[in-house]
Coordinates of C-alpha atoms and ligand atoms in Angstrom, one line a residue:
X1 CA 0.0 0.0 0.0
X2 CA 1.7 3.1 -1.2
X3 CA 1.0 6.2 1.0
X4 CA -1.2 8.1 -1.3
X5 CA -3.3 4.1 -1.1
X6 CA -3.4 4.7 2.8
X7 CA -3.8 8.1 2.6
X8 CA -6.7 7.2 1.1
X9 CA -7.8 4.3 2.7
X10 CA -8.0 6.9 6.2
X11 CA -10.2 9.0 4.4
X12 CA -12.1 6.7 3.4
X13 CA -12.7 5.4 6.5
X14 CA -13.3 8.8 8.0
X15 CA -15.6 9.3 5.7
X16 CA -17.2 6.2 6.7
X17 CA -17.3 6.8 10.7
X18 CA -18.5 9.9 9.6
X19 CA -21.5 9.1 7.5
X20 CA -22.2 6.3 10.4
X21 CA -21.4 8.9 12.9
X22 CA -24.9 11.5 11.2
X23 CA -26.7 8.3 10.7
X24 CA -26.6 7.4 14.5
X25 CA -27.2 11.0 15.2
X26 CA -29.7 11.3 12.6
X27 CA -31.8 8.0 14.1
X28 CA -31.0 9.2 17.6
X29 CA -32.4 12.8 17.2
X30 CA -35.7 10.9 15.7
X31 CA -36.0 8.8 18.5
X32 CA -35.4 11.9 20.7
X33 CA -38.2 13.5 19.0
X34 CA -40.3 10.3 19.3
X35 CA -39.8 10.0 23.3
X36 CA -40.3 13.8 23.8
X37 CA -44.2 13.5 21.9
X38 CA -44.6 10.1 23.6
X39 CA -44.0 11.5 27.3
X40 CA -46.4 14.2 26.4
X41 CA -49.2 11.6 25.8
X42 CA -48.1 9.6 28.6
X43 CA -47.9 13.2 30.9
X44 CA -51.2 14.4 29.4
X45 CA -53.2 11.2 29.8
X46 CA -52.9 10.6 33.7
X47 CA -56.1 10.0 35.5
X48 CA -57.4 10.4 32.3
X49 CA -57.6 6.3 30.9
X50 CA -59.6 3.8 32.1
X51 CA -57.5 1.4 32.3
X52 CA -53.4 2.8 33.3
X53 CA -52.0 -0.5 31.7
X54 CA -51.5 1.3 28.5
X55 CA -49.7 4.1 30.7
X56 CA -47.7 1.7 32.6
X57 CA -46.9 0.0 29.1
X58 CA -46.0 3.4 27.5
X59 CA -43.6 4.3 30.7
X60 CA -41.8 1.0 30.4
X61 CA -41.0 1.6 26.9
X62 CA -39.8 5.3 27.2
X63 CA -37.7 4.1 30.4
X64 CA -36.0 1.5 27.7
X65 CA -35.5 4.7 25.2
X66 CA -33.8 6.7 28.0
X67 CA -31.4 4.3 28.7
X68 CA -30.7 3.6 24.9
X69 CA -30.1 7.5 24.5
X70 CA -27.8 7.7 27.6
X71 CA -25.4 5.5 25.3
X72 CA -24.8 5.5 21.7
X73 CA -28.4 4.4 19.9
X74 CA -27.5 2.4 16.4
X75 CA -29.6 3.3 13.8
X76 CA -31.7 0.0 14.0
X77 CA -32.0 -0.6 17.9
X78 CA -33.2 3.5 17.6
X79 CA -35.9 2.4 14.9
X80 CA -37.1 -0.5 16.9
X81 CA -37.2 1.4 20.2
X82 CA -38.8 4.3 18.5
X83 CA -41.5 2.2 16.8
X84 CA -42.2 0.7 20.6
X85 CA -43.0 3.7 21.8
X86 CA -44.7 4.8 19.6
X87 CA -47.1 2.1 19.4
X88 CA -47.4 2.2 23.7
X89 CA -48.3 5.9 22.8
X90 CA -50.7 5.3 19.9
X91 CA -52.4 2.7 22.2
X92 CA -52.4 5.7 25.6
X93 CA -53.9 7.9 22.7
X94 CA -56.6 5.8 21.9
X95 CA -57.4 4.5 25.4
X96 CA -57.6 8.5 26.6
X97 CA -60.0 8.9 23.4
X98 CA -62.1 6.1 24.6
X99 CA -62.1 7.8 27.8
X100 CA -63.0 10.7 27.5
X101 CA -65.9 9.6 24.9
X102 CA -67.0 7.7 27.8
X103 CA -67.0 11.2 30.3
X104 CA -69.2 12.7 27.5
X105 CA -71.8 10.4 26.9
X106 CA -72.2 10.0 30.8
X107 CA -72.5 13.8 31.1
X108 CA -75.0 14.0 28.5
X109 CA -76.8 11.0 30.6
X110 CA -77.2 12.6 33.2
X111 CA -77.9 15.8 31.5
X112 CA -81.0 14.2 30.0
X113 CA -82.0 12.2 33.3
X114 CA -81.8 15.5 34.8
X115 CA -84.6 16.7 32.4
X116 CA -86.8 14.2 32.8
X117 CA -86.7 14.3 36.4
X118 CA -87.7 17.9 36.3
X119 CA -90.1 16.7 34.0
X120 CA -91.5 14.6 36.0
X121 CA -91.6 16.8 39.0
X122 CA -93.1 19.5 37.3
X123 CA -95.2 18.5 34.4
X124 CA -95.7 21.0 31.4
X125 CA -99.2 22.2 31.5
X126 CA -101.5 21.1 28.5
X127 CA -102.5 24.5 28.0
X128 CA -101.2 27.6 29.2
X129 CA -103.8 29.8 27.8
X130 CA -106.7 30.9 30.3
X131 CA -109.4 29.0 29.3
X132 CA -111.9 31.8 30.2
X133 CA -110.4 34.4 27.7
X134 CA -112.9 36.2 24.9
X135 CA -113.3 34.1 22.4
X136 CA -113.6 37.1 20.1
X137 CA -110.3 37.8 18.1
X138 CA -111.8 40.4 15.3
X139 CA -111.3 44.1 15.7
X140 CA -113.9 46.0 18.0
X141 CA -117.3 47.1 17.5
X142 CA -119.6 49.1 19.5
X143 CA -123.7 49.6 19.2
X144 CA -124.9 51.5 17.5
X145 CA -127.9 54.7 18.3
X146 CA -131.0 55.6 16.1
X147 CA -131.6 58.3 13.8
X148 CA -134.1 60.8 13.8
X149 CA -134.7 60.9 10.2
X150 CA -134.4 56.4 9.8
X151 CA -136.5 55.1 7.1
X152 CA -137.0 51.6 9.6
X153 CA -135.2 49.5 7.2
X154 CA -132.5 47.3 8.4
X155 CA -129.8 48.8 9.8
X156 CA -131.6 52.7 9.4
X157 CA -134.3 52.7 12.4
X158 CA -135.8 55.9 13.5
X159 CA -135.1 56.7 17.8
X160 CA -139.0 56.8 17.6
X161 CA -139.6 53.1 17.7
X162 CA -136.2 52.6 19.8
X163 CA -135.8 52.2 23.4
X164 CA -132.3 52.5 25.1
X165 CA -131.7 49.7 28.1
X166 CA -131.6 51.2 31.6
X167 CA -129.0 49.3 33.4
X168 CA -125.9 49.4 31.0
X169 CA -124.0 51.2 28.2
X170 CA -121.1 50.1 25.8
X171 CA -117.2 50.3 26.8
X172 CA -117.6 53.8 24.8
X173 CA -121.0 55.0 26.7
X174 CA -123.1 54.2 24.3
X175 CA -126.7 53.5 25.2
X176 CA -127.7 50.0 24.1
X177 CA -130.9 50.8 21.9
X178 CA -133.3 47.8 21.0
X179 CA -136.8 48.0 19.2
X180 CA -138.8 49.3 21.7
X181 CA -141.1 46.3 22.7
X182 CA -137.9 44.1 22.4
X183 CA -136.3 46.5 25.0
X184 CA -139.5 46.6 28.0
X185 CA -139.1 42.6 27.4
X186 CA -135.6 42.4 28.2
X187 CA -136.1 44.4 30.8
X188 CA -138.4 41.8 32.3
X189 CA -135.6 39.3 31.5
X190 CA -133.2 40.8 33.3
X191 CA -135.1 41.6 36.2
X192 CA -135.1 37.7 36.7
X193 CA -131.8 37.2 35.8
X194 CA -130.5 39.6 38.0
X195 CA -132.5 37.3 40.9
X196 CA -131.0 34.5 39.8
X197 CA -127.6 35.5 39.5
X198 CA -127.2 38.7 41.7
X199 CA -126.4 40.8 38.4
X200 CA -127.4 42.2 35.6
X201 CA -127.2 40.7 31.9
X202 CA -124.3 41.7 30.4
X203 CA -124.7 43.3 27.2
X204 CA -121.9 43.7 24.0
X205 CA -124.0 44.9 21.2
X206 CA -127.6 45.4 20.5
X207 CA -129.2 47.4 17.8
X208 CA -126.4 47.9 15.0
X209 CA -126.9 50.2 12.0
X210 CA -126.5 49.7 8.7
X211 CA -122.8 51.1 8.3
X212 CA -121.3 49.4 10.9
X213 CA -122.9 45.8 9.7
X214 CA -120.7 46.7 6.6
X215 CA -117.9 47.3 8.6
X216 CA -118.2 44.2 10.0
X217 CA -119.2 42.0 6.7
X218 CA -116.2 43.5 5.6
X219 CA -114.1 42.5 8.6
X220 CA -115.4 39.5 9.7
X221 CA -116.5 37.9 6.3
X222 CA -119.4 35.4 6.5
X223 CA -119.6 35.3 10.2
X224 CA -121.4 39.1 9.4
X225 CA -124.6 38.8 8.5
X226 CA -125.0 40.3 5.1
X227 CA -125.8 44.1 5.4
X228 CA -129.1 44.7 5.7
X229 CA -130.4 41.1 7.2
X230 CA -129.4 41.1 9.9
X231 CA -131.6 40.8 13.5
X232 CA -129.6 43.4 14.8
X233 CA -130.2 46.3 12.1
X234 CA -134.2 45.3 13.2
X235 CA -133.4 46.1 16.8
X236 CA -134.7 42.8 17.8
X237 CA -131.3 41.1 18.8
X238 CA -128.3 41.3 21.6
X239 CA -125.1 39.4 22.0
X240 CA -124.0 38.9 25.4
X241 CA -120.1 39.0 25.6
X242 CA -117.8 36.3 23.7
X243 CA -116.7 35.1 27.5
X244 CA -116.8 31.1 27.4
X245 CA -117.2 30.9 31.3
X246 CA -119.9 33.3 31.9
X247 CA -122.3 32.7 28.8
X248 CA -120.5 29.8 26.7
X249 CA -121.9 26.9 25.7
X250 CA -121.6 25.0 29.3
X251 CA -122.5 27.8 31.5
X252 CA -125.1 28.2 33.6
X253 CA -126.0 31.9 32.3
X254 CA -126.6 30.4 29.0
X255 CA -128.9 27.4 30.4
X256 CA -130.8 29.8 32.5
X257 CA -131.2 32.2 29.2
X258 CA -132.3 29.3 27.3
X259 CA -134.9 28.0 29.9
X260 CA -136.3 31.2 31.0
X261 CA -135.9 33.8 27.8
X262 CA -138.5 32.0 26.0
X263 CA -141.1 33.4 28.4
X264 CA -139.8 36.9 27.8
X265 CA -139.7 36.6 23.8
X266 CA -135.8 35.8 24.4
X267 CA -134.0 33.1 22.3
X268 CA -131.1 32.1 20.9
X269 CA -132.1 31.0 17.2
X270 CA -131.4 27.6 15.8
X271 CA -128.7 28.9 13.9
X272 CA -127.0 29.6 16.3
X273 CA -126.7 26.8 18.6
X274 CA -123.9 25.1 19.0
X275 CA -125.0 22.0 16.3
X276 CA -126.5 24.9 14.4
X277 CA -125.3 26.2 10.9
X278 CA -123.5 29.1 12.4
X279 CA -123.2 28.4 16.2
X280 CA -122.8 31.6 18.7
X281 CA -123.2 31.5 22.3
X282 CA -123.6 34.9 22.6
X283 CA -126.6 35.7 20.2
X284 CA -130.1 36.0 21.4
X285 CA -133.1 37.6 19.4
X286 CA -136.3 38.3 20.2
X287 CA -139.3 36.9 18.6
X288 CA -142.2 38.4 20.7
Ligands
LIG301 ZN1 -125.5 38.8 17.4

């Protein structure tokens, strides 16, 4: 071996303790990196697995990396050891996952059990809407007075052949104005009603002119009659108010007015009962 051969010969095996030299380092700072993420999952999952035998397992094998990277780590021991590990922390990973699925779907468990209890304790009303509200949902209307100068057609009466009730007005003051013999027979009426119930009838709307059974046609659509028929614009009809628990179907008010108004010329027309083509509690006409 001449001594440019050796020369090169040591070169060449510097060259070669070299390259071997980065490889180890290379595969050492890989494993490095591989036990650093590793004790994060194994730090970051205490108390936080079900089971800690995936911990434990973990710990052992990053205890085995430690000791390989006190010393020199060859390439293949540093791929074996870092594929251990991370499997131990792919396996604290998923056990973590698991457990903390677990946490939520309890939570939400007992979330839900907490509603029902309350539930339970204090059941949702089946209707929260007082029962004994107006049944009347159309814009307001109020009686209506006579004219001087009405022709006695529907709806145009003259104040001649009217008579105002004594005991009560509309929510505007208005005197509620009936043909007159109509009027002296409700007056009867009441005067038993107010013995049997301790007050007087109440009164929404009585006689109702012409106009305002327009207005209403046009508000209220068929449940109007058409202008000019109806028993109102003839002075010879009253509702009572739209209030279910005083005059509704069931009441007693209404089963009174039904037994007794006949005798004063007082009743609610077939129409208008509740099986009747357009039932209304509150209608009454008189037919005397
Ligand atoms: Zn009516």
């Amino acid at each position: 071996m001449s001594d440019d051969a050796s020369q090169v010969s040591g070169l060449t095996a510097q060259a070669a303790q070299a390259a071997a030299q980065s490889l180890t380092d290379h595969s050492r700072a890989q494993l490095e990196q591989v036990v650093a993420a590793a004790r994060a999952v194994l730090d970051g999952s205490a108390g936080h697995v079900a089971d800690d035998a995936v911990r434990t397992a973990l710990a052992a094998a990053l205890s085995e990396a430690d000791q390989a990277l006190a010393g020199t780590v060859a390439p293949a021991r540093a791929a074996t050891l870092g594929a251990s590990v991370s499997t131990a922390a792919a396996q604290v990973a998923q056990a973590q996952q698991a457990w903390q699925a677990a946490q939520t779907a309890a939570a939400q468990a007992a979330a839900q059990a907490a509603v029902r209890a309350r539930a339970a304790a204090s059941p949702t009303p089946t209707s929260s809407v007082d029962p004994c509200r107006t049944t009347y949902t159309g814009p307001p209307f109020w009686t209506s007075v006579p004219t001087a100068t009405g022709d006695g057609s529907n709806g145009n009466l003259p104040a001649s052949s009217m008579t105002a009730l004594s005991w009560t007005t509309d929510s505007h003051g208005t005197r509620f104005y009936l043909l007159t013999p109509a009027a002296q027979a409700l007056e009867k009426l009441n005067v038993a009603f107010r013995a049997a119930f301790g007050h007087n009838l109440d009164i929404d709307l009585a006689y109702r002119d012409y106009a305002t059974q327009v207005a209403m046609r046009a508000a209220l659509g068929t449940v109007a009659a058409v202008p000019g028929t109806s028993p109102h614009g003839y002075g010879k009809a009253i509702d009572v108010p739209e209030l279910p628990c005083e005059y509704g179907w069931s009441s007693v008010q209404r089963a009174w007015l039904l037994a007794h108004g006949p005798s004063f010329g007082w009743v609610q027309p077939a129409w208008a009962l509740q099986n009747g083509s357009g039932p209304e509690y509150w209608h009454y006409e008189y037919t005397g």
